[in-house]
Coordinates of N, CA and C in Angstrom, one line a residue:
Chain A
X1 N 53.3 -49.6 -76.9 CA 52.5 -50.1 -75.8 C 51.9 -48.9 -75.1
X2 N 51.4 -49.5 -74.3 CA 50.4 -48.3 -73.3 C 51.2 -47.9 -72.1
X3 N 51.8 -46.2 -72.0 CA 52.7 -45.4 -70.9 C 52.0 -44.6 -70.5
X4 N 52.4 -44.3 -69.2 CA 52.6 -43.2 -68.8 C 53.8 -42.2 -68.1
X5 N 53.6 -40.7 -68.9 CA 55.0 -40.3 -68.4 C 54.7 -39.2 -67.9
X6 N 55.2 -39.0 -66.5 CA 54.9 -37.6 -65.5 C 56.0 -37.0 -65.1
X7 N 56.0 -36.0 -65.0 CA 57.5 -35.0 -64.6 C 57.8 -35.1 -63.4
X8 N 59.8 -35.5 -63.5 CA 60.4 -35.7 -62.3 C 59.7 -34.8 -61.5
X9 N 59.8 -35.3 -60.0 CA 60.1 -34.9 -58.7 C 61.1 -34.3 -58.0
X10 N 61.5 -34.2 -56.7 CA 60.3 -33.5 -56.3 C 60.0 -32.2 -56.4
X11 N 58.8 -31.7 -56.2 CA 58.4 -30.7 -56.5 C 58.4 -29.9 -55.0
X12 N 58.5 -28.5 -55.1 CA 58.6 -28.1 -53.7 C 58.4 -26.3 -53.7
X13 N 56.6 -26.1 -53.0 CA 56.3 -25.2 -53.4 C 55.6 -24.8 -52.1
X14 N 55.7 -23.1 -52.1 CA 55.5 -22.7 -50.9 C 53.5 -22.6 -50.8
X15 N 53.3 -22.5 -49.4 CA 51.7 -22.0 -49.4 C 51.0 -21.2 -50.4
X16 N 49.9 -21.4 -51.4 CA 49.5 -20.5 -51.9 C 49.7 -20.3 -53.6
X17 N 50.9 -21.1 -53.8 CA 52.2 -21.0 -54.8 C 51.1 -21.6 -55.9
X18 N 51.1 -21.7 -57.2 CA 50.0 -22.5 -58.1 C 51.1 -23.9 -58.5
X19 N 50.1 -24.8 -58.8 CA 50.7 -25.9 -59.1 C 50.6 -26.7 -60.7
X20 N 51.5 -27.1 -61.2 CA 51.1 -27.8 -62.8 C 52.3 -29.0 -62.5
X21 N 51.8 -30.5 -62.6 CA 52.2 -31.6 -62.4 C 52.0 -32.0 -64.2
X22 N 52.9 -32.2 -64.7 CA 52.6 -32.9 -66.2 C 52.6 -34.3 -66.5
X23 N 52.1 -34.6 -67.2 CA 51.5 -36.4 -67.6 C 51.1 -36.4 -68.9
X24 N 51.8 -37.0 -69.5 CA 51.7 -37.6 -70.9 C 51.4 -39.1 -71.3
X25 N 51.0 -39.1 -72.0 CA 50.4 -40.6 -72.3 C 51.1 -41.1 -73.5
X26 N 50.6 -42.5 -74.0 CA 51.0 -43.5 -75.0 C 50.2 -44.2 -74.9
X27 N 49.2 -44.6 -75.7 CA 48.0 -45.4 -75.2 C 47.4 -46.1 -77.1
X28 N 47.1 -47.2 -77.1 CA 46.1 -47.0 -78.9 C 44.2 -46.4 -78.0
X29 N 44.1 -46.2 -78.8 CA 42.7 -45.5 -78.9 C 42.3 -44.7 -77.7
X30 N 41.1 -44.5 -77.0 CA 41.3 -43.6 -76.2 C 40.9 -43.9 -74.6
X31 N 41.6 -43.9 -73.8 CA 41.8 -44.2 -72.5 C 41.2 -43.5 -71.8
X32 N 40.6 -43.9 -70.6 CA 40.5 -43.7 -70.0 C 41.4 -42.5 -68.5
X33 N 41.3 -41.7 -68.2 CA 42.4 -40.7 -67.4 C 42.4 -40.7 -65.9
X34 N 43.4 -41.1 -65.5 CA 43.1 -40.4 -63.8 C 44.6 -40.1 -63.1
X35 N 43.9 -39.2 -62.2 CA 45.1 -38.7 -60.8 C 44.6 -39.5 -59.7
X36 N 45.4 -40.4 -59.2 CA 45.9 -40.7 -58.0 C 47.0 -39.7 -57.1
X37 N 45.9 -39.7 -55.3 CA 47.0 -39.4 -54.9 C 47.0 -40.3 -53.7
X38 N 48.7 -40.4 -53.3 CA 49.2 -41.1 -51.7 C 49.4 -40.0 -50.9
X39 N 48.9 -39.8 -49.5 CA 49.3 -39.4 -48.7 C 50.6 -40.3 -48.0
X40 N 51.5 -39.6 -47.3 CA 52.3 -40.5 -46.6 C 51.8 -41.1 -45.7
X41 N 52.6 -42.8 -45.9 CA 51.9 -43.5 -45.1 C 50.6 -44.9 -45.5
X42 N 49.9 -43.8 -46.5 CA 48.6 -44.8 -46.8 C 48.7 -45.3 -48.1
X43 N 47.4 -45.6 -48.5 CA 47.1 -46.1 -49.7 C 46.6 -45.0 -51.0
X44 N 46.7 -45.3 -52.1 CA 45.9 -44.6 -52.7 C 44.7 -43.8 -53.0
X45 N 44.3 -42.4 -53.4 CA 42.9 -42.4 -53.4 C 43.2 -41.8 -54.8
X46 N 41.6 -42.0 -55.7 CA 41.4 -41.2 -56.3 C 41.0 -39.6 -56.5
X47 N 42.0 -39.2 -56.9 CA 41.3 -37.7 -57.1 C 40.9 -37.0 -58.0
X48 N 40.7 -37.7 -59.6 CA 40.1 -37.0 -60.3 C 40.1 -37.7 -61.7
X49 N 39.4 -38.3 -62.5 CA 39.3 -39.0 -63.7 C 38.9 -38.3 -65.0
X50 N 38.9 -38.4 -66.3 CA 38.1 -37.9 -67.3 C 38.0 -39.3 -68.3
X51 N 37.2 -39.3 -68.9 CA 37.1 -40.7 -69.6 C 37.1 -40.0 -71.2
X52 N 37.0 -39.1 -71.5 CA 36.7 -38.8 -73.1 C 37.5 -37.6 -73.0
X53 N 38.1 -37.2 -74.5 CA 38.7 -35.9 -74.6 C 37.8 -34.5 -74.6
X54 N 38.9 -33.9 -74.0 CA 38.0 -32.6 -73.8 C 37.4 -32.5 -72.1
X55 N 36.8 -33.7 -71.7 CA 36.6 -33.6 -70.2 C 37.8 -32.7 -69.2
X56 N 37.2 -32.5 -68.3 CA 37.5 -31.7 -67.2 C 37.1 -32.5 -65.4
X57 N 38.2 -33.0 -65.5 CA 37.8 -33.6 -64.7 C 38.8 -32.9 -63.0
X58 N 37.4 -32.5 -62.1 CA 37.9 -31.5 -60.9 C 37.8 -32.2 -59.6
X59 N 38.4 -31.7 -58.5 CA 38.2 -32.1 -57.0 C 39.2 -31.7 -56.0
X60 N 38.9 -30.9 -55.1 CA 39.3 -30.6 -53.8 C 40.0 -29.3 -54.6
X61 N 39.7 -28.6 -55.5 CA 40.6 -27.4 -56.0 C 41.5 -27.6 -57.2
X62 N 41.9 -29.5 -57.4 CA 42.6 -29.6 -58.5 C 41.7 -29.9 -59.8
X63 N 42.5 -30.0 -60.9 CA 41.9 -29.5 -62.6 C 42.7 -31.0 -63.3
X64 N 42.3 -31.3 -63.9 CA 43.1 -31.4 -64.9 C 42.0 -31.7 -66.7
X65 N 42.7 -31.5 -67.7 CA 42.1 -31.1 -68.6 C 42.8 -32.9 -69.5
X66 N 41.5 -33.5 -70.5 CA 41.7 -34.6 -71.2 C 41.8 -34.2 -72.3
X67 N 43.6 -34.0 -73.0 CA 44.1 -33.2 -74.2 C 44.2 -34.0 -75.3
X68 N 43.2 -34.7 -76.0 CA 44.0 -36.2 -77.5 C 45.0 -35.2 -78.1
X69 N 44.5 -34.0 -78.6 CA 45.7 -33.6 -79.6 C 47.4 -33.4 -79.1
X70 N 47.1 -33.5 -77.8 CA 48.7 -33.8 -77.2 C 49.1 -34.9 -76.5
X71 N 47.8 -35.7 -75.8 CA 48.1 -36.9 -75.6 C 48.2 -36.1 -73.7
X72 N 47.7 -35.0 -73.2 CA 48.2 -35.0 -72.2 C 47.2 -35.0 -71.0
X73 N 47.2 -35.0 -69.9 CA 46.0 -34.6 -69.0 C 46.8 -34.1 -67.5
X74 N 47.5 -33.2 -67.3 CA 48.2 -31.8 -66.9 C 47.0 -31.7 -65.1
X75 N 47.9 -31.9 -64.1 CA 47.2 -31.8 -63.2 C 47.4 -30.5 -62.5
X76 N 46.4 -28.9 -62.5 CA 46.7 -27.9 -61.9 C 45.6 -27.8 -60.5
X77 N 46.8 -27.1 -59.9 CA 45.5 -26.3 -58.7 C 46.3 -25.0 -58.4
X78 N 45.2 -24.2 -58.0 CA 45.5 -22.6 -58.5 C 46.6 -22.0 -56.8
X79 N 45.9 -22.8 -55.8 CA 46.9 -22.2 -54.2 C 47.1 -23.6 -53.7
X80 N 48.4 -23.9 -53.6 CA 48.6 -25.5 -52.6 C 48.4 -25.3 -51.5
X81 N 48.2 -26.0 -50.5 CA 48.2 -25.7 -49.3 C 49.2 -27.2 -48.4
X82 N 49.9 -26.5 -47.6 CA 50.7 -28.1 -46.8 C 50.0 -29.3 -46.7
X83 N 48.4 -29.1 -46.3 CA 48.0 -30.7 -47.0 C 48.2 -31.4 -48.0
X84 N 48.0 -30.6 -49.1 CA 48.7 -31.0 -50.6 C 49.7 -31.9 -50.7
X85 N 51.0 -31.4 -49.4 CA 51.9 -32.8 -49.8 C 52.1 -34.1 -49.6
X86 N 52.2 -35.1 -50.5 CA 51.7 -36.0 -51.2 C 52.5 -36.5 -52.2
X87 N 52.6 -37.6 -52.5 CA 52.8 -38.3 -54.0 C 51.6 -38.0 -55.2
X88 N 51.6 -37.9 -56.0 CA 50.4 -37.6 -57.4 C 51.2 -38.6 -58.2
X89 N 50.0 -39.9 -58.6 CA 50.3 -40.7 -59.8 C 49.4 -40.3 -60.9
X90 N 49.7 -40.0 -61.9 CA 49.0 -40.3 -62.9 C 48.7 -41.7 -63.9
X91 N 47.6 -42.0 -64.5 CA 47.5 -42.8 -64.5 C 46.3 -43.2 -65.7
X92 N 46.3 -44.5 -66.9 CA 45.7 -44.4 -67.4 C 44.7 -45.9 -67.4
X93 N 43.6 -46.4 -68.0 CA 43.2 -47.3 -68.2 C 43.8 -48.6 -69.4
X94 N 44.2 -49.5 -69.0 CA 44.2 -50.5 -69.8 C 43.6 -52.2 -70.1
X95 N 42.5 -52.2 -70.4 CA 41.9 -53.4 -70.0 C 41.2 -53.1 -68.6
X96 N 41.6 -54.0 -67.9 CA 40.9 -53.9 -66.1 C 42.1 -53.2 -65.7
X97 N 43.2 -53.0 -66.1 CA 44.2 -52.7 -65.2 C 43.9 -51.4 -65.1
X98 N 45.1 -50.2 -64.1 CA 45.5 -49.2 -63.9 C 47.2 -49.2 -64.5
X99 N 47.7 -48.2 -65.3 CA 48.8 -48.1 -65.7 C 49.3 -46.7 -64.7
X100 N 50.1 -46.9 -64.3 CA 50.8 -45.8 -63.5 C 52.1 -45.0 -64.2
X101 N 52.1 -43.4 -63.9 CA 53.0 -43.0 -64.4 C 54.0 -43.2 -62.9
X102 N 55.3 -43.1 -63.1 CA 56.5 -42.9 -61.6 C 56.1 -42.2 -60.8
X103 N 54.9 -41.2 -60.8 CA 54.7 -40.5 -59.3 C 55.3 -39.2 -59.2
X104 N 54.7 -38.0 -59.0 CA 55.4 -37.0 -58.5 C 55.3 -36.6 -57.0
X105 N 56.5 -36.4 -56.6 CA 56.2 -35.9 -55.0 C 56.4 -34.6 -54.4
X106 N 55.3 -34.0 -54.1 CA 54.9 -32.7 -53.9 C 54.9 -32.3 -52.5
X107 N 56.0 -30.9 -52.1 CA 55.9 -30.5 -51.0 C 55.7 -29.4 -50.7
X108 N 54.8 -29.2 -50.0 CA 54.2 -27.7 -49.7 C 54.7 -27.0 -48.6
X109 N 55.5 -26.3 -48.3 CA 56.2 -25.4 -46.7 C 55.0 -24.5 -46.7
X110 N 54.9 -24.0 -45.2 CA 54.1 -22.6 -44.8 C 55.0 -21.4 -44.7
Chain B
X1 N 33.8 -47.4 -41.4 CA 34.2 -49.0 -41.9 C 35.2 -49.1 -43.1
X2 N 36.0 -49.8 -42.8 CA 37.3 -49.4 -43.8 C 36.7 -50.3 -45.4
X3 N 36.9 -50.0 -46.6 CA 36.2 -50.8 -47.2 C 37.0 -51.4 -48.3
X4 N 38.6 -51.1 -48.5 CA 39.4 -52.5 -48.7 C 40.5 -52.4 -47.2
X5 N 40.4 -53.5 -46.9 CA 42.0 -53.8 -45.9 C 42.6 -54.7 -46.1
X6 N 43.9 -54.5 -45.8 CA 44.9 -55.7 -45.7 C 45.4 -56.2 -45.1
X7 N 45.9 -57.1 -44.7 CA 46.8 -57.5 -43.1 C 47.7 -58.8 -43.9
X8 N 49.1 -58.7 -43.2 CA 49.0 -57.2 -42.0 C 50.0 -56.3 -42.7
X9 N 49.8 -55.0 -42.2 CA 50.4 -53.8 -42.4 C 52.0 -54.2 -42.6
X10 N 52.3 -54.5 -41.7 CA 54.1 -54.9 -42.2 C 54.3 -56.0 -42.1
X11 N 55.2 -56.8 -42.6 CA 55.7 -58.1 -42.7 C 57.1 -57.5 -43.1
X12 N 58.3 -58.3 -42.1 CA 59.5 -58.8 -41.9 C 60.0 -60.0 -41.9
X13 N 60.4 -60.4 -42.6 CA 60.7 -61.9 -42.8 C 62.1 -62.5 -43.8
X14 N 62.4 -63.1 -43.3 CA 63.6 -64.1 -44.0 C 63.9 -64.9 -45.2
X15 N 65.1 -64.4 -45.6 CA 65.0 -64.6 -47.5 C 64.7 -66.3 -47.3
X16 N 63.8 -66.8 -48.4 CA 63.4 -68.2 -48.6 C 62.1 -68.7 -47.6
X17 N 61.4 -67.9 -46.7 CA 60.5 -68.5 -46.4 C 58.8 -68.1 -47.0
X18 N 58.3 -68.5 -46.9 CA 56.7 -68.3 -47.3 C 55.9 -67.7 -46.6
X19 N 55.3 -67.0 -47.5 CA 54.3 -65.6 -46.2 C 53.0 -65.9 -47.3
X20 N 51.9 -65.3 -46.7 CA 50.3 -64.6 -47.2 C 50.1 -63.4 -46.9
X21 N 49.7 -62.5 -47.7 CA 48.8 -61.5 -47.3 C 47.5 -61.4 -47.6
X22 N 47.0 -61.0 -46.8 CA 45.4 -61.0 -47.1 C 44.7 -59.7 -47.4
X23 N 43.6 -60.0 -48.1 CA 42.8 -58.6 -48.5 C 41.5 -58.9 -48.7
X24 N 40.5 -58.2 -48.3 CA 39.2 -57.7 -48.0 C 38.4 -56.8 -48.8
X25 N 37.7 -57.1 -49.3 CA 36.7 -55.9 -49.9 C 35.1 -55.9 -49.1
X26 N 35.0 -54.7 -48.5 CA 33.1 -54.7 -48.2 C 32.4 -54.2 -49.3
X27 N 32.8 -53.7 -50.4 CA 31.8 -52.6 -51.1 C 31.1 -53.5 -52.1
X28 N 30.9 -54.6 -51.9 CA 30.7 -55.8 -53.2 C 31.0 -55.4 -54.6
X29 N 32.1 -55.3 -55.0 CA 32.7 -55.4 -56.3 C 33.0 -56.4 -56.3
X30 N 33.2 -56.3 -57.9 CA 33.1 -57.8 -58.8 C 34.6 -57.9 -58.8
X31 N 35.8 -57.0 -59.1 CA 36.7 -57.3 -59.8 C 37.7 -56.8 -58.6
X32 N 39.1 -57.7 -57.9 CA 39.9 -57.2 -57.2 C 41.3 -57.5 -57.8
X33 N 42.5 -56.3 -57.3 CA 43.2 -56.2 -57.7 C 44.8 -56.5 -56.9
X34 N 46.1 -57.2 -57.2 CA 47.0 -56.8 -56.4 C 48.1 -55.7 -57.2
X35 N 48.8 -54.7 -56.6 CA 49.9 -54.1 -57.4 C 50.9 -54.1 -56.5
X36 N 52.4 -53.9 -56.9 CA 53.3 -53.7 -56.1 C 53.8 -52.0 -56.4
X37 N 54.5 -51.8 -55.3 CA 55.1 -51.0 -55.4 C 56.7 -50.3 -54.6
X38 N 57.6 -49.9 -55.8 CA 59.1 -50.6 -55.3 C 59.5 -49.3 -54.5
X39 N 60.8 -49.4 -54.2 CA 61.4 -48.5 -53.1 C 61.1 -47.0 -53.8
X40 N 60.9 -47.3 -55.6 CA 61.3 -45.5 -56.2 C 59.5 -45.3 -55.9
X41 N 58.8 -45.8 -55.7 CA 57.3 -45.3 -55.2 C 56.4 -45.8 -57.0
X42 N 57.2 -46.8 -58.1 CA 56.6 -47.1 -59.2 C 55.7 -48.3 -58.5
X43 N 54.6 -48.0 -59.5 CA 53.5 -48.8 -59.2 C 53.3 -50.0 -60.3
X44 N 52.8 -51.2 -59.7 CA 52.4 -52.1 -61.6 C 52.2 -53.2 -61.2
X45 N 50.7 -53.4 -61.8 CA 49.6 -54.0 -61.6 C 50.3 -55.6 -61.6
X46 N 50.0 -56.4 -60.8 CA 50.5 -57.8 -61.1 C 49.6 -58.7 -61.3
X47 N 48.2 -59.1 -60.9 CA 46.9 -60.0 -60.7 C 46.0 -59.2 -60.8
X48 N 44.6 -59.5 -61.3 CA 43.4 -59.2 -61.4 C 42.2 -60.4 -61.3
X49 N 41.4 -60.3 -60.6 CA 40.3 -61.1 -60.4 C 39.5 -60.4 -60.7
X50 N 38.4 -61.2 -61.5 CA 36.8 -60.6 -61.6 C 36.1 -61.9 -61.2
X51 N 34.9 -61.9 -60.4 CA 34.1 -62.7 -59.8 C 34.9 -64.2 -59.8
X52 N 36.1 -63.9 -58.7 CA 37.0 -65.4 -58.3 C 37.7 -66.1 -59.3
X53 N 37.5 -65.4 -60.9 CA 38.1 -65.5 -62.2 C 40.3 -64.6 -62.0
X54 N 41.1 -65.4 -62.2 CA 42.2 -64.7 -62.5 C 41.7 -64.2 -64.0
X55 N 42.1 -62.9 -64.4 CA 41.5 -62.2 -65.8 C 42.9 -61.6 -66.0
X56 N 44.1 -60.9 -65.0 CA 45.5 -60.4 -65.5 C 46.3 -61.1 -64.7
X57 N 47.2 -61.9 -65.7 CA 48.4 -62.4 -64.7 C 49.8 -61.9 -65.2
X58 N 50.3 -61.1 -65.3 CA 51.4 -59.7 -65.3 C 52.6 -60.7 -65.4
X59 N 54.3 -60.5 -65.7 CA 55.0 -61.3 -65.8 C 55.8 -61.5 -64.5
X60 N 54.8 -62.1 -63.9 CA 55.2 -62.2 -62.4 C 56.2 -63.5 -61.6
X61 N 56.8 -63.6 -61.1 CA 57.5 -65.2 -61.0 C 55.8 -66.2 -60.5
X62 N 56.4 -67.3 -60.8 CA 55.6 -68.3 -60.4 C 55.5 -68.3 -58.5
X63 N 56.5 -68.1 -58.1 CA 56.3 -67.8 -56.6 C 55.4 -67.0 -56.0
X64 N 54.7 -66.0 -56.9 CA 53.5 -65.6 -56.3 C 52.5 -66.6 -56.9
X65 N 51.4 -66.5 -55.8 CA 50.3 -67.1 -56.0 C 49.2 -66.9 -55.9
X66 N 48.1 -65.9 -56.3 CA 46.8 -65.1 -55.8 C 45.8 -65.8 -55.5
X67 N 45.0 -66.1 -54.6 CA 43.8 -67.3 -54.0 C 42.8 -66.1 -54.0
X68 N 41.5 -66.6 -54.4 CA 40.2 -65.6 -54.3 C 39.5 -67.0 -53.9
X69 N 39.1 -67.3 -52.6 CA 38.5 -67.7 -52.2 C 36.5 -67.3 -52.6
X70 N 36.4 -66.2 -52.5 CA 35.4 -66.0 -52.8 C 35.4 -64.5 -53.1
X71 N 34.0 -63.5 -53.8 CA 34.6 -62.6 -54.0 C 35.2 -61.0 -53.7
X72 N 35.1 -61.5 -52.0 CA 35.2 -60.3 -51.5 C 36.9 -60.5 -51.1
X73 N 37.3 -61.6 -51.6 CA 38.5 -62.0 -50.9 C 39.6 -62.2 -52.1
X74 N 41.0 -61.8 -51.9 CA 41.8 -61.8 -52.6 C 43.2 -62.1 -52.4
X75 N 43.9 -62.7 -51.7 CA 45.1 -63.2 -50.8 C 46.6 -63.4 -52.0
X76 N 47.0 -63.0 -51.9 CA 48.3 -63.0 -52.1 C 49.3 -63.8 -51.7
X77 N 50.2 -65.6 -52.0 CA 50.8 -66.0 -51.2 C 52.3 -65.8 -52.1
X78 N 53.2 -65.9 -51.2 CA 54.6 -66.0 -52.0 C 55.3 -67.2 -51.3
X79 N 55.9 -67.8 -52.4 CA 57.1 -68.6 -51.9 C 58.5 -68.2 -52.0
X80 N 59.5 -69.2 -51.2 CA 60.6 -68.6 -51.2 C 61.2 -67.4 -51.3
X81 N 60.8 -66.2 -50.6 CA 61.1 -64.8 -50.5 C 62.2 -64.6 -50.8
X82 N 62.4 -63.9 -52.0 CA 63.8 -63.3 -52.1 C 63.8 -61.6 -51.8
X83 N 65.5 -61.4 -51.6 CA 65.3 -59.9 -51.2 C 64.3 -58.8 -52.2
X84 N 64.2 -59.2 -53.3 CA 63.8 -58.4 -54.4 C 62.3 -58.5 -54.2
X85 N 61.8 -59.0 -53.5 CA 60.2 -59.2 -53.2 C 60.0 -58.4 -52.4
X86 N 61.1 -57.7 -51.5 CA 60.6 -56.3 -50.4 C 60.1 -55.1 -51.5
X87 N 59.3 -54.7 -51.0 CA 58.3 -54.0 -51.3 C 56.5 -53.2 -50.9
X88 N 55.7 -52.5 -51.3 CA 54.5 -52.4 -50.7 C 53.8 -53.0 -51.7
X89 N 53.0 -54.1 -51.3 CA 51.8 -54.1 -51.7 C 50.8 -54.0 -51.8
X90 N 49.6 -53.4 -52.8 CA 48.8 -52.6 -52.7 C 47.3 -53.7 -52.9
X91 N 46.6 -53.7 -52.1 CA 45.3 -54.4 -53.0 C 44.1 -53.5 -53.3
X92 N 43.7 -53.6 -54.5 CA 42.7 -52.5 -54.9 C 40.9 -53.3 -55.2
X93 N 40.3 -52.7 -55.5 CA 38.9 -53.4 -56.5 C 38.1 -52.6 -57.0
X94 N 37.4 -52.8 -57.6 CA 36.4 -52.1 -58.4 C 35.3 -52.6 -58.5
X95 N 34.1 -51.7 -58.8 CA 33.1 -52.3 -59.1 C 32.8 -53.5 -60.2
X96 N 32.9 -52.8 -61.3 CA 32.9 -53.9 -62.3 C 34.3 -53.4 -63.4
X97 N 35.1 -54.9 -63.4 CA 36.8 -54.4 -63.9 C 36.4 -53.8 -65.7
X98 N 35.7 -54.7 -66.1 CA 35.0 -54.1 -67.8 C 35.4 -53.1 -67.9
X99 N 34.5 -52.0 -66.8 CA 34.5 -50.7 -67.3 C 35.3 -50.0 -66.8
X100 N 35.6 -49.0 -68.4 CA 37.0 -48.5 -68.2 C 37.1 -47.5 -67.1
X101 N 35.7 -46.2 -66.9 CA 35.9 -45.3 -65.7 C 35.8 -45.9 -64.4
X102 N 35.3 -47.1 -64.4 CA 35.1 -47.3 -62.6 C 36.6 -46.7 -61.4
X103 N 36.0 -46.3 -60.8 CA 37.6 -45.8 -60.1 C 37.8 -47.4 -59.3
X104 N 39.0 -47.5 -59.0 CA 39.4 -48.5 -58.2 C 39.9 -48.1 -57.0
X105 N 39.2 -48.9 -56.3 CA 39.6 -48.5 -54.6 C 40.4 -49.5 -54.2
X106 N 41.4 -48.4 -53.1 CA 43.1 -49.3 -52.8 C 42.8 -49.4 -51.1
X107 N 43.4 -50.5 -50.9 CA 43.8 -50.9 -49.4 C 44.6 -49.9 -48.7
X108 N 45.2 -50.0 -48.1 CA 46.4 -49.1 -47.3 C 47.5 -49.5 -47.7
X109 N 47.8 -50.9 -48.0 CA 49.4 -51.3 -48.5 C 49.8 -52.5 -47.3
X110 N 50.7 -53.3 -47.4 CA 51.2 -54.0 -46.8 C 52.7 -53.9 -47.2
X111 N 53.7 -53.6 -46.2 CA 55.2 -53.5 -46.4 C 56.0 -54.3 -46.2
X112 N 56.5 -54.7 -47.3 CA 57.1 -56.6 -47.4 C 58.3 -56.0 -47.3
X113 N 59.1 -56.9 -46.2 CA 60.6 -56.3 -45.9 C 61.2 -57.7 -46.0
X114 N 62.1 -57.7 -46.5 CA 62.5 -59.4 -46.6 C 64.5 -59.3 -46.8
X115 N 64.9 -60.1 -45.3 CA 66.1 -59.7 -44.9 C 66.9 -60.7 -45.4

């Protein structure tokens, strides 16, 4: 069936520090990609999708890259900053739904 | 202008009785969503509406019950609350559910606490 799998939490990284959040997939044919993030407190937002392999899909400084031959789409940003922390779901399309991976939770000190 | 909400933000309530939540969309999308989300912060889709159509019903107990009165609207009822029903719920929507890139926009959450 259709997964997603993202590397335990939490994560805990000083100002400035570079960031790599992992997410791997399980999907048949080819899905659709996105990062969700929660701030505490609220709801979800999107922060960055790719729909075909190869895409690059960017925003607010973060990357992530749409890998078929590994199945993966790898969320980087190059300096965190304490806004940064956050839950990050990854996440893929299935039908109308959203499939979510567990969430990583990311904490940025100054 | 907020452009999904939900109300209300927390709900407290007592194992076995019956609650609603409600949810809102301005942005005229066709397709609205409910998910839960449990204490470990996992997410998973329960209901899907496209134009007042149920299109995903997830293996959810029968005690939930999703009303789309029309399509900006998406309500959520539960019966007999059991503890295992505390949780956040999230309501989302989209433009059109079909397509696979549309992003889906999420409410703030409602925090079902059930003692």
């Amino acid at each position: 069936g259709n997964s997603v799998t993202q590397m335990e939490g939490p994560v805990t990284l000083s100002e400035e520090a570079f960031l790599t959040i992992n997410c791997t997939y399980t999907a048949t044919g080819y899905p659709s990609l996105f990062w969700y993030v929660q701030y505490p407190g609220e709801g979800l937002q999107l922060l960055l999708k790719a729909t075909k392999a190869d895409d690059k899909g960017s925003n607010k400084g973060f990357e992530a890259t749409y890998r078929k031959e590994t199945t993966s789409f790898h969320l980087e940003k190059g300096s965190v900053q304490v806004s940064d922390s956050a839950v990050y779901f990854c996440a893929l399309r299935r039908g109308t739904a959203l499939i979510f991976g567990k969430g990583t939770t990311l904490s940025v000190s100054s | 202008d907020t452009a999904v909400s939900q109300t209300p933000k927390y709900l407290v309530t007592q194992m076995g009785n019956d609650k609603s939540i409600k949810c809102e969309q301005n942005l005229g999308h066709d397709t609205m969503y409910w998910y839960k989300q449990d204490s470990k912060k996992f997410l998973k889709i329960m209901f899907s509406y496209n134009n007042k159509e149920l299109i995903i019903n997830e293996t959810v107990p029968n005690r939930f019950s999703p009303k789309s009165p029309d399509k900006a609207h998406l309500n959520l009822h539960i019966n007999s609350l059991e503890l295992g029903d505390s949780a956040v719920y999230f309501c989302a929507s989209s433009q059109d559910g079909t397509r696979l890139y549309n992003e889906q926009f999420f409410g703030p959450g409602t925090r079902l606490t059930v003692l």
